[in-house]
Short mmCIF file of C-alpha atoms in Angstrom, two decimals:
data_model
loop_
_atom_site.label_atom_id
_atom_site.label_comp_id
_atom_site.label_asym_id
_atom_site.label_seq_id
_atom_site.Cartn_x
_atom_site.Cartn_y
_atom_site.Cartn_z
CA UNK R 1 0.00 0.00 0.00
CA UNK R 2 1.14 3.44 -1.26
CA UNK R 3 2.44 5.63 1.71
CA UNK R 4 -0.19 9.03 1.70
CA UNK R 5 1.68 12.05 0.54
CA UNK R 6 0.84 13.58 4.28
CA UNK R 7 3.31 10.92 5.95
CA UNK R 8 6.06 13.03 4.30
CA UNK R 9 5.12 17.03 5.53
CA UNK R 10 1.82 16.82 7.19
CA UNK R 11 2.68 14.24 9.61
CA UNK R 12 5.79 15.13 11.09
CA UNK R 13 4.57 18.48 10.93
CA UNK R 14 1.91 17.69 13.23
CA UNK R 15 3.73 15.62 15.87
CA UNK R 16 6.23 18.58 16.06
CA UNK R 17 2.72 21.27 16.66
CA UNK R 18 1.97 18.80 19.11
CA UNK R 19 4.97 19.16 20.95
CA UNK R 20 4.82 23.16 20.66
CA UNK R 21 1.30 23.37 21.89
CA UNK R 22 2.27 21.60 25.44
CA UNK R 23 5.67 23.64 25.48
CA UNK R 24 3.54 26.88 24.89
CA UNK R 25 1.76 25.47 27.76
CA UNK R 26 4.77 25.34 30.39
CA UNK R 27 5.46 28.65 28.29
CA UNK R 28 1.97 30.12 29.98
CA UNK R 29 2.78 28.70 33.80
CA UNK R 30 6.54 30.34 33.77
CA UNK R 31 5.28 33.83 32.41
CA UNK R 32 2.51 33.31 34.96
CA UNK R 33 5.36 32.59 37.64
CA UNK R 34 7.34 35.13 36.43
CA UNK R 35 4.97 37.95 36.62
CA UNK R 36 3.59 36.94 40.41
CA UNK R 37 7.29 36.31 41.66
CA UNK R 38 9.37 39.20 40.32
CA UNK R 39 6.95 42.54 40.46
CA UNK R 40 10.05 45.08 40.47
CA UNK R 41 11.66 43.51 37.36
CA UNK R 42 12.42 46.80 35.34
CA UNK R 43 9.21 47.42 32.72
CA UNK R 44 11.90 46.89 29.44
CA UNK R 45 12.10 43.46 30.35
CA UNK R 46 8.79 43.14 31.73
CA UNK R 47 7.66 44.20 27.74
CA UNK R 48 9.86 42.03 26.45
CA UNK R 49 8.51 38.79 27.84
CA UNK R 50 5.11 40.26 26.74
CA UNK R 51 6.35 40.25 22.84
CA UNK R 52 7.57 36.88 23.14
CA UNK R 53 4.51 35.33 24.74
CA UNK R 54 2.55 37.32 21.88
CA UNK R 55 4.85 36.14 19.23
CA UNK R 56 4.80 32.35 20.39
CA UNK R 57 1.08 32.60 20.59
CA UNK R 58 1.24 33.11 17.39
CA UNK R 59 3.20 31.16 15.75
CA UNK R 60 0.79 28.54 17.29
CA UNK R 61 -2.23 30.00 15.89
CA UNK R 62 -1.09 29.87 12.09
CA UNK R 63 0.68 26.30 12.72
CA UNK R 64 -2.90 25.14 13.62
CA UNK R 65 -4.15 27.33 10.86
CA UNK R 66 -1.76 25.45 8.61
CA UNK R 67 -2.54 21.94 9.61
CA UNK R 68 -6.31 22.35 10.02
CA UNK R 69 -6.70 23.63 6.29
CA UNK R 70 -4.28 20.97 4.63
CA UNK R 71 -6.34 17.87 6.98
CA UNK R 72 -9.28 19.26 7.40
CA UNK R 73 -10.37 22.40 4.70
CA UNK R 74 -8.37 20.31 1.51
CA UNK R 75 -9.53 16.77 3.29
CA UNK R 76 -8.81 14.30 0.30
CA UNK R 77 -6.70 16.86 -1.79
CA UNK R 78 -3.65 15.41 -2.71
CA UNK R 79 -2.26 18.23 -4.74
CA UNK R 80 -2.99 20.58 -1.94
CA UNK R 81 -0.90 18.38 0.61
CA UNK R 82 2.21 18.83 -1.75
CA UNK R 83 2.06 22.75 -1.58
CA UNK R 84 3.10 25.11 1.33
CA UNK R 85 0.74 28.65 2.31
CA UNK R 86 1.76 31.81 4.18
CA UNK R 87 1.47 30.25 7.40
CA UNK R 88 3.93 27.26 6.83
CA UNK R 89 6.28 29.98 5.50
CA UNK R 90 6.24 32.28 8.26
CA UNK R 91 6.74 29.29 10.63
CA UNK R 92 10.41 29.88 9.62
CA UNK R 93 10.96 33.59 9.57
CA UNK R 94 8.68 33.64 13.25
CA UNK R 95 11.33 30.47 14.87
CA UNK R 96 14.42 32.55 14.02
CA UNK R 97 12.95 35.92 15.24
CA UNK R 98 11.79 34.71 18.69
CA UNK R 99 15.51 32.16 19.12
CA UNK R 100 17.37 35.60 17.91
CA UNK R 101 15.66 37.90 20.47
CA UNK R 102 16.35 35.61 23.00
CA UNK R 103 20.10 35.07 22.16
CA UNK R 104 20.32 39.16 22.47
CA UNK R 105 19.04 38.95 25.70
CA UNK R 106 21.77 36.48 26.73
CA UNK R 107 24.30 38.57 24.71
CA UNK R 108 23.19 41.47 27.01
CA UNK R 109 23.20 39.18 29.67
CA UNK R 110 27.36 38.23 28.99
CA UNK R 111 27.70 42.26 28.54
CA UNK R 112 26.64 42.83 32.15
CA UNK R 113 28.80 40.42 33.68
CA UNK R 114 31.79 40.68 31.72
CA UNK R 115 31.80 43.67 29.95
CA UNK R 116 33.51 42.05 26.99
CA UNK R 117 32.21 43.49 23.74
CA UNK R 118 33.96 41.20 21.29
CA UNK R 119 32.01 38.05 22.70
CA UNK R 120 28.94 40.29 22.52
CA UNK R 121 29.21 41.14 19.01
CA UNK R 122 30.52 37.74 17.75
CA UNK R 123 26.93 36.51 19.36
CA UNK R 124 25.05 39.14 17.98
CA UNK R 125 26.85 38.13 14.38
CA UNK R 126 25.54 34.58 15.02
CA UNK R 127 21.80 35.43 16.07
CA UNK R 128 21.82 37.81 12.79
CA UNK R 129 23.06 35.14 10.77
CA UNK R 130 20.56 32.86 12.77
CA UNK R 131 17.22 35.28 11.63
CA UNK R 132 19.09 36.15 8.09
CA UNK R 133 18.66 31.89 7.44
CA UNK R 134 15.21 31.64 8.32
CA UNK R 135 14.31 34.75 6.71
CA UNK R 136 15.96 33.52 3.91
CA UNK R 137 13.87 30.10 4.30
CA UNK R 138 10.21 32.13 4.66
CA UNK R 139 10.79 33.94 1.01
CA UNK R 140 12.40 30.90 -0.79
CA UNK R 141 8.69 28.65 0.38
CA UNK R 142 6.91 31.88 -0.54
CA UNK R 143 8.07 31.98 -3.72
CA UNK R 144 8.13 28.18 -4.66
CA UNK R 145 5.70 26.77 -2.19
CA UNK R 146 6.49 22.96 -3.51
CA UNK R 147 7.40 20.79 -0.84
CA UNK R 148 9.81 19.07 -3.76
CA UNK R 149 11.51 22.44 -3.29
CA UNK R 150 12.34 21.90 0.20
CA UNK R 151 15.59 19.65 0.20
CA UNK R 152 16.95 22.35 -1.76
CA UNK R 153 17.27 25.51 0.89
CA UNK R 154 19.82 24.30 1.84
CA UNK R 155 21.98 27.16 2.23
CA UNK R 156 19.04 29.13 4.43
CA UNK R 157 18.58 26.38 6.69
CA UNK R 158 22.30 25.55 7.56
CA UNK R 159 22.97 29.53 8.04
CA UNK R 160 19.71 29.27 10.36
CA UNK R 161 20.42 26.08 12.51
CA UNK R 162 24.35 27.10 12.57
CA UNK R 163 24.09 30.71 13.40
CA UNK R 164 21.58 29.64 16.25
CA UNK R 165 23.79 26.39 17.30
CA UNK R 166 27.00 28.69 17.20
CA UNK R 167 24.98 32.00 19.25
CA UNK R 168 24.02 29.39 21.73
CA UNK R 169 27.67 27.55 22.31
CA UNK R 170 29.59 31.40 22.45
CA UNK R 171 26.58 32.07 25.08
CA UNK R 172 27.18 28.74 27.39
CA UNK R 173 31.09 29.04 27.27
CA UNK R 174 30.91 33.11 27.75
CA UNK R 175 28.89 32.60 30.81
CA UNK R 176 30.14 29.33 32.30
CA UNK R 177 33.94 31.20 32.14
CA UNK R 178 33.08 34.06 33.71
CA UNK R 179 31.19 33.21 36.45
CA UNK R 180 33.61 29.87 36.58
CA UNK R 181 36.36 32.53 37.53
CA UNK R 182 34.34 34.08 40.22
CA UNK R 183 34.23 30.75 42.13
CA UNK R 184 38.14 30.98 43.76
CA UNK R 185 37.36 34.99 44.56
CA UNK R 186 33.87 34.06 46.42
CA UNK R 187 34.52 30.75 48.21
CA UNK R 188 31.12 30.88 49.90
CA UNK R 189 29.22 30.93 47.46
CA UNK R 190 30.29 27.71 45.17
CA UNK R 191 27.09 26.60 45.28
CA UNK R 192 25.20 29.43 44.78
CA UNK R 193 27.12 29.64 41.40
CA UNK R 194 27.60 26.35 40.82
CA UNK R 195 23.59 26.36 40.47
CA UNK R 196 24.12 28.95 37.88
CA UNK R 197 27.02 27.35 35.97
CA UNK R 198 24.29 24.02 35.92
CA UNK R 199 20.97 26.27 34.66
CA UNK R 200 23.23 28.21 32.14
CA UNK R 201 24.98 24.56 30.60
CA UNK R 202 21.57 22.77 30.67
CA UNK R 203 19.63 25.45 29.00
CA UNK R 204 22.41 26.52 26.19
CA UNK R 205 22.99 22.73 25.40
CA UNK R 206 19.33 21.61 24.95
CA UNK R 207 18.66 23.96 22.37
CA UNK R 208 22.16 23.62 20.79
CA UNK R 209 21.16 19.60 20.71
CA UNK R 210 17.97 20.43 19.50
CA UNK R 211 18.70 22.64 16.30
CA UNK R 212 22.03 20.21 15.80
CA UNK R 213 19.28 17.24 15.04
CA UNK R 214 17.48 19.11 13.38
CA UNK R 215 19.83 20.17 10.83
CA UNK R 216 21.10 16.78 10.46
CA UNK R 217 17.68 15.34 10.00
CA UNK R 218 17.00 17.96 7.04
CA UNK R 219 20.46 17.09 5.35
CA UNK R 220 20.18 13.84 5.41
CA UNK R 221 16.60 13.06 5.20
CA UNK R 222 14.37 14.24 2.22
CA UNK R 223 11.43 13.41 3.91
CA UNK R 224 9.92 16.70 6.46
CA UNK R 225 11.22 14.44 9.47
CA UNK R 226 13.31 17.81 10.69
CA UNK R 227 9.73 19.39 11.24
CA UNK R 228 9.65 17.20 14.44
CA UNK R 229 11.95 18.91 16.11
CA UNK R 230 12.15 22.68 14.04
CA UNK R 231 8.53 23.32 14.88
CA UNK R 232 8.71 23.57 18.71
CA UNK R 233 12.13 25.37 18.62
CA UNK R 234 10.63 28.37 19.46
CA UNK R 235 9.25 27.58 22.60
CA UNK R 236 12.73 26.10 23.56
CA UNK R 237 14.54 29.64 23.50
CA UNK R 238 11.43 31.20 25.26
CA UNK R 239 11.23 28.34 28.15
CA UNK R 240 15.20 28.64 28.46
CA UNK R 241 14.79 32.37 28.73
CA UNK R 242 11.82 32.19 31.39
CA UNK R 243 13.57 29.61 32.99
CA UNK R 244 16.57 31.23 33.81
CA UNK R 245 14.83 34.13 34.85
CA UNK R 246 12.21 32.35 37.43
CA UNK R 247 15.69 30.76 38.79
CA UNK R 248 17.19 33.55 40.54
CA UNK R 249 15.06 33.06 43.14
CA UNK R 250 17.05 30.17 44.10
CA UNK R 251 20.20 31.86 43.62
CA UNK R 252 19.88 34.69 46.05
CA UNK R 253 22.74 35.30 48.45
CA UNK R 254 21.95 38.46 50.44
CA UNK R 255 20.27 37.72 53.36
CA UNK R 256 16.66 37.73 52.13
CA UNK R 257 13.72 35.69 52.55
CA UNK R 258 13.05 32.97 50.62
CA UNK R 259 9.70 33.51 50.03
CA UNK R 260 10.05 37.31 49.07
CA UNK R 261 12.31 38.64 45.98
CA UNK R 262 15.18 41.08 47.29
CA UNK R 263 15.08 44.56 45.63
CA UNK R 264 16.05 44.61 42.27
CA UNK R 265 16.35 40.60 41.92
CA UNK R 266 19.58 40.33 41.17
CA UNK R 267 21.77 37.78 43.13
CA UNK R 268 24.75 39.72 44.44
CA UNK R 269 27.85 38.38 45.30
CA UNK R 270 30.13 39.61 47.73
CA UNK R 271 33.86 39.05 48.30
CA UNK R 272 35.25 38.28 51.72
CA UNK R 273 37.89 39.79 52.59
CA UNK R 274 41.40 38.23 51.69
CA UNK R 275 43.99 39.65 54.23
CA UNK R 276 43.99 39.00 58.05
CA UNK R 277 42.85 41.74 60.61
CA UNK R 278 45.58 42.21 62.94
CA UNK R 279 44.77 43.76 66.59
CA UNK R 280 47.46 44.88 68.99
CA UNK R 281 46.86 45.35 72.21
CA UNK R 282 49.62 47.03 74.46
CA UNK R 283 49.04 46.66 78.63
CA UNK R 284 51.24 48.75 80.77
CA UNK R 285 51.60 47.75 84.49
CA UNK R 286 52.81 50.44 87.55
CA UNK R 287 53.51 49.09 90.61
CA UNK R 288 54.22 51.65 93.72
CA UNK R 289 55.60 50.54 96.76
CA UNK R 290 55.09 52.30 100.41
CA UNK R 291 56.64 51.14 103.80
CA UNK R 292 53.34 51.45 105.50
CA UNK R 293 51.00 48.68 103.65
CA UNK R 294 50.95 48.18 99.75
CA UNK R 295 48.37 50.30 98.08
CA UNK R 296 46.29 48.36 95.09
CA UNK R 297 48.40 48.13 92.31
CA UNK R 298 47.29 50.49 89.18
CA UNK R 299 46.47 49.15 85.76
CA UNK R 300 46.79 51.38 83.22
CA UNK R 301 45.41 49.91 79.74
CA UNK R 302 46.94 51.95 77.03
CA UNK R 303 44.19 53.01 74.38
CA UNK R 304 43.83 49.43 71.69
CA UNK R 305 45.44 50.02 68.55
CA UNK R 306 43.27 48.17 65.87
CA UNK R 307 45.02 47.75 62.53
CA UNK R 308 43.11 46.21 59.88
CA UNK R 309 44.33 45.71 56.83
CA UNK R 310 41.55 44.89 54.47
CA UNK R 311 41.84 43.57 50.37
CA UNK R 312 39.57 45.81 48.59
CA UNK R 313 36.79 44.96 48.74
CA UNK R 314 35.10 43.00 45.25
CA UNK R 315 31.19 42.70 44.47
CA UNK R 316 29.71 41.14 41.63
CA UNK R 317 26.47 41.78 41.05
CA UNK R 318 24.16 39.83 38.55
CA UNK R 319 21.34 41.61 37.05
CA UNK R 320 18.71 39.91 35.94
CA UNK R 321 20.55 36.42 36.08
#
């Protein structure tokens, strides 16, 4: 029996809206979390979850617009299920937009710790690169909606999935160095960062695993199989990006409640000092004799010199992080 031409497109394309829906779902319960738990977050980021959530809203509405017309609209019509529309295009250009805001968020997020505007900049490169791809991808299926046409974007897609894979591996190694570093200057708090260092790997490498498959599956597989996993990409970055965020609840080291966000939420780190307080403390004793009967001796406590030499003193601070 002849395999139906919506095994090839249709099908993995659905499986992969599937797995976007119930990732827009955990999407809705961290924004929700986010906007209870951290109420003095400044308003520019504030706004910028806001677009996301918009954006990843919808990208789900015209992936179920898509699906629902080619399975449901076109039921029976082959020739339809071999053709792309608008919304399968912008599918693309919509993944890369939402993964490339996010990675600028990290690359601000490197700036503030490190300061280092080459690492900056080579991310920024790679996000542009990443949105330049899918771009790229939206007006190619635009203009030749075949899905025969598909195996041959090649060069949008690899710019798309590299650029993002690259963005996100400069991102994991920027971050896990720097605050790597700050580990021998803030001994008490290893495991405060050490919580970091494991949220920053395990969010940068399952969306660097994710658009590696994919790209693999799409070079080596002429069938839509890559759909599986490009689809919910988008919700990937966002979830990271909320997760991260939601986490610095966990990382505060400042004396606050648990239960209540410290001003600002930022996790700040403070240096102990490295050089030893030295105290000296001089005692003078009189004694005074008489031939009647001995008088009380006197004590006479010179004034306490207090030297302290103290390292200067180091804070990091970690905004937003």
């Amino acid at each position: 029996m002849a395999a139906s031409p919506a095994e090839n497109i249709q099908g993995p394309f659905f499986i992969g809206l599937t797995i976007n829906i119930l990732l827009y779902g955990v999407l809705t319960a961290q924004v929700y979390l986010y906007f209870t738990t951290y109420k003095t977050d400044r308003l520019w980021l504030k706004t910028f979850i806001v677009i996301l959530y918009i954006a990843d809203m919808f990208d789900c509405i015209i992936s179920i617009y898509y699906i629902y017309g080619a399975l449901v609209t076109h039921f029976g019509d082959e020739a339809n299920l071999l053709r792309a529309n608008w919304a399968f295009a912008a599918d693309a250009v919509l993944t890369g937009a939402i993964g490339g805001a996010v990675q600028h968020f990290f690359a601000w997020r490197v700036y503030v710790l490190s300061k280092n505007l080459f690492i900056v900049l080579a991310i920024v490169l790679c996000s542009l690169v990443n949105f330049a791809g899918s771009l790229g991808a939206t007006i190619s299926v635009a203009l030749n909606p075949n899905f025969s046409l598909l195996p041959g974007l090649r060069v949008e897609v690899t710019m798309w999935l590299v650029g993002a894979v690259l963005a996100d591996t400069i991102i994991a190694i920027a971050l896990v160095w720097h605050l790597g570093r700050h580990k021998y200057l803030y001994p008490a708090l290893n495991s405060t960062i050490n919580r970091i260092l494991r949220m920053t790997v395990q969010t940068g490498v399952l969306t660097t695993i994710v658009a590696v498959i994919d790209l693999t599956c799409y070079l080596s597989i002429s069938s839509g199989i890559h759909l599986i996993f490009n689809i919910p990409l988008s919700k990937l970055y966002t979830n990271c990006m909320l997760s991260s965020l939601n986490a610095r609840k966990a990382w505060r080291y400042d004396g606050s409640s648990e239960g209540e966000p410290s001003r600002g939420d930022s996790v700040a780190f403070q240096a102990q000092s490295t050089q030893p307080e030295v105290f000296v403390h001089v005692e003078s004793r009189k004694l005074t004799r008489t031939d009647d009967k001995p008088r009380h001796s006197l004590f006479h406590h010179c004034s306490t010199s207090k030297h302290v030499w103290n390292g200067e003193e180091d804070s990091l601070s970690i905004n937003e992080v």
